[in-house]
Amino acid sequence: DDGTVLAWLGNRNEIDYWALYLTENGNNIIPSEQVLSSIRQLLESKNDAGTSVQISPVREIGDVLQSVNDAALLSTANGLIEFHKAHPFCSKCGSRTTPSKAGASRRCSNDKCTAKSTYPRIDVASIMLVTSPCENYALLGRKSFWPKGRYSTLSGFAEVGETLEECCIRETYEESGVIVDPTSVRFVLSQPWPFPRSLMVGFRAKAVDVVATKDDDVMDDNSKGENTSKRGALPVINRCEEEMEDVAWFHRDYVAPRIETGGSTALTFEPSEEEAEFHIPGKASLASILISMWANE
């Protein structure tokens, strides 16, 4: 076994789809120009002349895919290949494993080992659009390695012994210091995110209300958009500097006109001058749906 993997993705419209991962001496093979040329010729034979062919990580092209079926196939392929790359050896006896069940699992090569098969694991995470009590503001944050200006919903992996709703509350507090009202947490929708093996479960929630000062004009310094005077205070942010480069409250009127460009999920995205101030993840991300739903209410 040299690490090469052929995995069946499924059948659609009587067509079988497969993922192929090529290796040589354990190293991934980057297709040569000759291989790319062969792919171009194949596309031309299928009346797809003029289609460009290039090598790119799935995450970098997800936003430009026109078909949800293509997106599902590519993301599934990515997740399966990452699973095979991560489990070359049996976790119980250390023997080599090989692909089995058409690539849906890996099997230990040691006949005496009792841990015969290994299947892909799924890491479940909560991703939440947390609003101010009045719902006019959304709590968004950014990581230091993201393209300049990108802000997204907060998120985090569920820990042992907690529900996804509890994960939503805990992660919000850990990353921003904002307390979520437990009675406000509600499920919206979910999305597989196989980079490498996550399932994102989307929630909407409200922050716990705060007591305004007697002048009723307190405003959290970490807010962008319409001034909150005469409305009351925004919950104070105390971000985790190890995880987040910035966390802020964004007013709906600030966000809505700035998401019309569509945003981007690619980590190599080069923002325009306006996008360098603010943009959200692209359509490939559940965060984009959560933010857009709120902004367009």
Short mmCIF file of C-alpha atoms in Angstrom, two decimals:
data_model
loop_
_atom_site.label_atom_id
_atom_site.label_comp_id
_atom_site.label_asym_id
_atom_site.label_seq_id
_atom_site.Cartn_x
_atom_site.Cartn_y
_atom_site.Cartn_z
CA ASP A 1 0.00 0.00 0.00
CA ASP A 2 1.61 3.26 -1.16
CA GLY A 3 -1.14 5.47 0.20
CA THR A 4 -3.09 5.80 -3.04
CA VAL A 5 -6.83 5.92 -2.37
CA LEU A 6 -9.84 5.33 -4.60
CA ALA A 7 -13.11 6.11 -2.79
CA TRP A 8 -16.66 5.84 -4.07
CA LEU A 9 -18.67 9.02 -3.43
CA GLY A 10 -22.06 7.87 -4.65
CA ASN A 11 -24.32 7.55 -7.64
CA ARG A 12 -26.36 10.33 -9.21
CA ASN A 13 -28.39 10.07 -12.40
CA GLU A 14 -26.87 6.61 -13.02
CA ILE A 15 -23.35 8.03 -12.88
CA ASP A 16 -20.85 6.76 -10.28
CA TYR A 17 -18.56 9.37 -8.75
CA TRP A 18 -15.15 8.53 -7.32
CA ALA A 19 -12.36 10.38 -5.52
CA LEU A 20 -8.79 9.50 -6.44
CA TYR A 21 -5.82 10.41 -4.28
CA LEU A 22 -2.47 9.67 -5.94
CA THR A 23 0.74 9.17 -4.00
CA GLU A 24 4.30 8.10 -4.71
CA ASN A 25 6.46 6.87 -1.84
CA GLY A 26 3.86 8.24 0.54
CA ASN A 27 3.86 11.73 -0.94
CA ASN A 28 0.95 13.35 -2.72
CA ILE A 29 1.42 13.57 -6.48
CA ILE A 30 0.67 16.96 -7.97
CA PRO A 31 -0.72 16.37 -11.48
CA SER A 32 1.71 17.41 -14.20
CA GLU A 33 0.89 19.67 -17.14
CA GLN A 34 0.61 16.52 -19.22
CA VAL A 35 -2.14 15.22 -16.92
CA LEU A 36 -3.92 18.58 -17.00
CA SER A 37 -3.71 18.56 -20.78
CA SER A 38 -5.34 15.12 -20.85
CA ILE A 39 -8.16 16.43 -18.65
CA ARG A 40 -8.67 19.37 -21.02
CA GLN A 41 -8.89 16.99 -23.98
CA LEU A 42 -11.44 14.89 -22.10
CA LEU A 43 -13.56 17.97 -21.39
CA GLU A 44 -13.38 19.01 -25.02
CA SER A 45 -14.57 15.57 -26.06
CA LYS A 46 -17.58 16.13 -23.78
CA ASN A 47 -18.38 19.43 -25.53
CA ASP A 48 -16.88 21.47 -22.69
CA ALA A 49 -14.29 23.17 -24.90
CA GLY A 50 -12.71 26.24 -23.38
CA THR A 51 -13.11 25.05 -19.80
CA SER A 52 -10.04 25.93 -17.78
CA VAL A 53 -8.29 23.35 -15.61
CA GLN A 54 -6.24 24.20 -12.55
CA ILE A 55 -5.26 22.64 -9.23
CA SER A 56 -6.73 24.35 -6.18
CA PRO A 57 -7.86 23.40 -2.63
CA VAL A 58 -11.62 22.88 -2.42
CA ARG A 59 -12.03 25.63 0.16
CA GLU A 60 -10.53 28.16 -2.23
CA ILE A 61 -13.08 27.48 -5.01
CA GLY A 62 -16.24 26.70 -3.04
CA ASP A 63 -17.74 30.15 -3.50
CA VAL A 64 -17.53 30.03 -7.31
CA LEU A 65 -19.14 26.63 -7.78
CA GLN A 66 -22.49 27.05 -9.51
CA SER A 67 -23.90 23.63 -8.67
CA VAL A 68 -24.73 22.52 -5.14
CA ASN A 69 -24.25 18.94 -6.35
CA ASP A 70 -20.68 19.73 -7.42
CA ALA A 71 -20.05 21.37 -4.06
CA ALA A 72 -21.39 18.31 -2.23
CA LEU A 73 -19.27 15.92 -4.29
CA LEU A 74 -16.06 17.90 -3.87
CA SER A 75 -16.51 18.45 -0.15
CA THR A 76 -17.34 14.78 0.40
CA ALA A 77 -14.26 13.78 -1.60
CA ASN A 78 -12.11 16.15 0.46
CA GLY A 79 -13.43 14.74 3.74
CA LEU A 80 -12.93 11.11 2.70
CA ILE A 81 -9.41 11.68 1.41
CA GLU A 82 -8.46 13.53 4.60
CA PHE A 83 -9.77 10.57 6.60
CA HIS A 84 -7.61 8.12 4.65
CA LYS A 85 -4.53 10.34 4.96
CA ALA A 86 -4.97 10.58 8.73
CA HIS A 87 -5.31 6.83 9.41
CA PRO A 88 -2.48 4.92 7.70
CA PHE A 89 -1.97 2.79 10.83
CA CYS A 90 -4.27 0.90 13.19
CA SER A 91 -4.80 2.83 16.43
CA LYS A 92 -4.86 -0.41 18.44
CA CYS A 93 -1.95 -2.52 17.16
CA GLY A 94 -0.01 -0.14 14.90
CA SER A 95 -0.26 -2.29 11.78
CA ARG A 96 -0.86 -0.82 8.35
CA THR A 97 -4.46 -0.13 7.34
CA THR A 98 -5.84 -0.30 3.82
CA PRO A 99 -8.97 1.19 2.21
CA SER A 100 -12.07 -1.02 2.43
CA LYS A 101 -15.77 -0.90 1.54
CA ALA A 102 -15.06 1.14 -1.61
CA GLY A 103 -13.17 3.72 0.42
CA ALA A 104 -15.84 4.21 3.12
CA SER A 105 -13.53 2.81 5.81
CA ARG A 106 -10.05 1.45 6.48
CA ARG A 107 -9.23 -2.08 7.60
CA CYS A 108 -6.35 -3.26 9.77
CA SER A 109 -3.98 -5.60 7.91
CA ASN A 110 -3.29 -7.62 11.08
CA ASP A 111 -5.63 -10.61 11.06
CA LYS A 112 -5.19 -11.05 14.81
CA CYS A 113 -6.20 -7.47 15.64
CA THR A 114 -9.67 -7.08 17.13
CA ALA A 115 -10.07 -3.50 15.84
CA LYS A 116 -10.80 -4.51 12.30
CA SER A 117 -12.30 -1.37 10.78
CA THR A 118 -11.97 2.38 11.20
CA TYR A 119 -14.61 4.79 9.93
CA PRO A 120 -14.47 8.55 9.39
CA ARG A 121 -15.18 10.51 12.55
CA ILE A 122 -17.24 13.69 12.57
CA ASP A 123 -16.36 16.63 14.81
CA VAL A 124 -19.54 18.53 15.66
CA ALA A 125 -19.38 22.29 16.17
CA SER A 126 -21.88 25.00 17.01
CA ILE A 127 -21.84 28.12 14.84
CA MET A 128 -24.02 30.94 16.11
CA LEU A 129 -25.34 34.31 15.10
CA VAL A 130 -25.64 36.07 18.46
CA THR A 131 -27.56 39.33 18.48
CA SER A 132 -28.05 42.09 21.00
CA PRO A 133 -31.31 41.86 23.00
CA CYS A 134 -32.95 44.27 20.53
CA GLU A 135 -31.63 42.16 17.61
CA ASN A 136 -30.38 45.24 15.77
CA TYR A 137 -26.74 44.27 16.39
CA ALA A 138 -24.87 41.04 15.60
CA LEU A 139 -21.77 39.80 17.40
CA LEU A 140 -19.08 39.04 14.80
CA GLY A 141 -15.39 38.26 15.12
CA ARG A 142 -12.28 37.56 13.09
CA LYS A 143 -9.13 35.40 13.27
CA SER A 144 -5.71 36.90 12.73
CA PHE A 145 -4.91 34.65 9.73
CA TRP A 146 -8.06 35.58 7.79
CA PRO A 147 -7.92 38.05 4.89
CA LYS A 148 -8.14 41.65 6.02
CA GLY A 149 -11.67 42.80 6.79
CA ARG A 150 -13.29 39.37 7.11
CA TYR A 151 -15.74 39.00 9.98
CA SER A 152 -17.85 35.97 10.73
CA THR A 153 -20.10 34.38 13.33
CA LEU A 154 -18.53 32.82 16.39
CA SER A 155 -18.19 29.04 16.50
CA GLY A 156 -16.57 26.19 18.37
CA PHE A 157 -16.47 22.43 18.84
CA ALA A 158 -18.76 20.63 21.26
CA GLU A 159 -17.02 19.17 24.28
CA VAL A 160 -17.67 15.88 26.05
CA GLY A 161 -20.89 15.92 28.05
CA GLU A 162 -22.44 19.10 26.68
CA THR A 163 -25.34 19.75 24.34
CA LEU A 164 -24.93 21.81 21.18
CA GLU A 165 -26.97 24.58 22.81
CA GLU A 166 -24.58 24.59 25.78
CA CYS A 167 -21.67 24.65 23.34
CA CYS A 168 -23.17 27.73 21.71
CA ILE A 169 -23.38 29.51 25.09
CA ARG A 170 -19.92 28.45 26.27
CA GLU A 171 -18.07 29.28 23.07
CA THR A 172 -19.69 32.71 22.84
CA TYR A 173 -18.57 33.49 26.38
CA GLU A 174 -15.07 32.09 25.88
CA GLU A 175 -14.42 34.00 22.66
CA SER A 176 -16.19 37.27 23.44
CA GLY A 177 -17.09 37.44 27.12
CA VAL A 178 -20.73 37.96 26.13
CA ILE A 179 -23.35 35.98 28.05
CA VAL A 180 -26.06 34.30 25.96
CA ASP A 181 -29.64 33.98 27.19
CA PRO A 182 -30.15 30.16 27.31
CA THR A 183 -33.86 30.50 26.52
CA SER A 184 -33.07 32.31 23.25
CA VAL A 185 -30.93 29.63 21.61
CA ARG A 186 -32.66 28.06 18.63
CA PHE A 187 -31.52 25.79 15.82
CA VAL A 188 -31.50 27.24 12.30
CA LEU A 189 -29.78 24.77 9.94
CA SER A 190 -26.65 22.64 9.61
CA GLN A 191 -23.86 22.13 7.09
CA PRO A 192 -21.13 19.52 6.56
CA TRP A 193 -17.72 21.19 6.64
CA PRO A 194 -15.18 18.47 5.78
CA PHE A 195 -12.06 20.60 6.30
CA PRO A 196 -11.16 18.07 7.43
CA ARG A 197 -14.18 16.47 9.20
CA SER A 198 -16.62 18.90 10.80
CA LEU A 199 -20.39 19.20 10.94
CA MET A 200 -21.45 22.79 11.57
CA VAL A 201 -24.75 23.18 13.45
CA GLY A 202 -26.14 26.69 13.08
CA PHE A 203 -27.95 28.57 15.85
CA ARG A 204 -29.50 31.96 16.48
CA ALA A 205 -29.30 33.42 20.00
CA LYS A 206 -29.59 36.64 21.97
CA ALA A 207 -27.19 38.11 24.47
CA VAL A 208 -28.39 38.70 28.01
CA ASP A 209 -29.73 42.22 28.41
CA VAL A 210 -27.68 44.70 30.42
CA VAL A 211 -28.79 47.48 32.72
CA ALA A 212 -28.33 50.88 31.14
CA THR A 213 -27.02 53.85 33.08
CA LYS A 214 -29.36 56.53 34.31
CA ASP A 215 -28.58 58.53 31.14
CA ASP A 216 -29.44 55.49 29.02
CA ASP A 217 -26.64 56.26 26.60
CA VAL A 218 -23.91 53.74 27.32
CA MET A 219 -22.33 52.22 24.21
CA ASP A 220 -19.82 49.41 24.04
CA ASP A 221 -16.60 50.71 22.46
CA ASN A 222 -16.50 47.57 20.32
CA SER A 223 -19.43 48.45 18.09
CA LYS A 224 -19.79 49.50 14.48
CA GLY A 225 -22.74 51.25 12.91
CA GLU A 226 -25.57 53.32 14.27
CA ASN A 227 -25.00 54.91 17.69
CA THR A 228 -26.93 53.21 20.45
CA SER A 229 -27.80 56.37 22.35
CA LYS A 230 -31.37 56.43 23.67
CA ARG A 231 -31.65 52.69 23.18
CA GLY A 232 -29.56 51.40 26.03
CA ALA A 233 -26.27 49.60 26.49
CA LEU A 234 -24.77 46.86 24.40
CA PRO A 235 -23.34 43.86 26.28
CA VAL A 236 -19.66 44.52 26.93
CA ILE A 237 -17.15 42.48 24.95
CA ASN A 238 -14.13 40.90 26.61
CA ARG A 239 -12.58 38.89 23.79
CA CYS A 240 -10.14 36.02 24.12
CA GLU A 241 -6.95 37.47 22.63
CA GLU A 242 -5.47 34.01 22.04
CA GLU A 243 -8.33 33.00 19.74
CA MET A 244 -9.76 36.20 18.30
CA GLU A 245 -8.06 39.21 16.72
CA ASP A 246 -11.25 41.23 17.05
CA VAL A 247 -14.86 40.84 18.18
CA ALA A 248 -17.43 43.62 17.76
CA TRP A 249 -21.11 44.48 17.61
CA PHE A 250 -22.25 45.35 14.07
CA HIS A 251 -25.48 47.19 13.37
CA ARG A 252 -27.81 45.73 10.77
CA ASP A 253 -27.70 48.97 8.76
CA TYR A 254 -23.91 48.71 8.62
CA VAL A 255 -23.82 45.04 7.57
CA ALA A 256 -26.69 44.83 5.06
CA PRO A 257 -25.22 47.01 2.28
CA ARG A 258 -21.76 45.51 2.74
CA ILE A 259 -22.73 41.90 2.09
CA GLU A 260 -24.10 42.49 -1.38
CA THR A 261 -20.69 41.68 -2.92
CA GLY A 262 -21.07 38.10 -1.67
CA GLY A 263 -17.94 37.89 0.46
CA SER A 264 -15.44 35.06 0.25
CA THR A 265 -14.51 31.88 2.10
CA ALA A 266 -11.07 31.51 0.46
CA LEU A 267 -8.09 32.12 2.71
CA THR A 268 -6.13 33.49 -0.27
CA PHE A 269 -8.85 36.06 -1.03
CA GLU A 270 -7.51 39.53 -1.83
CA PRO A 271 -10.12 42.07 -0.69
CA SER A 272 -10.83 45.36 -2.39
CA GLU A 273 -10.34 48.57 -0.45
CA GLU A 274 -13.95 48.48 0.70
CA GLU A 275 -13.83 44.74 1.52
CA ALA A 276 -10.66 45.29 3.53
CA GLU A 277 -12.83 47.26 5.94
CA PHE A 278 -15.55 44.62 6.19
CA HIS A 279 -16.71 41.51 4.38
CA ILE A 280 -18.23 38.20 5.42
CA PRO A 281 -17.51 34.61 4.36
CA GLY A 282 -18.82 33.56 0.94
CA LYS A 283 -21.83 31.45 0.06
CA ALA A 284 -19.91 28.22 0.73
CA SER A 285 -20.07 28.96 4.45
CA LEU A 286 -23.04 28.54 6.79
CA ALA A 287 -21.92 31.76 8.48
CA SER A 288 -22.85 33.68 5.34
CA ILE A 289 -26.40 32.30 5.47
CA LEU A 290 -26.83 33.10 9.16
CA ILE A 291 -25.55 36.66 8.76
CA SER A 292 -27.56 37.33 5.60
CA MET A 293 -30.79 36.03 7.12
CA TRP A 294 -30.40 38.43 10.04
CA ALA A 295 -29.24 41.39 7.93
CA ASN A 296 -32.23 41.10 5.58
CA GLU A 297 -34.90 40.86 8.28
#
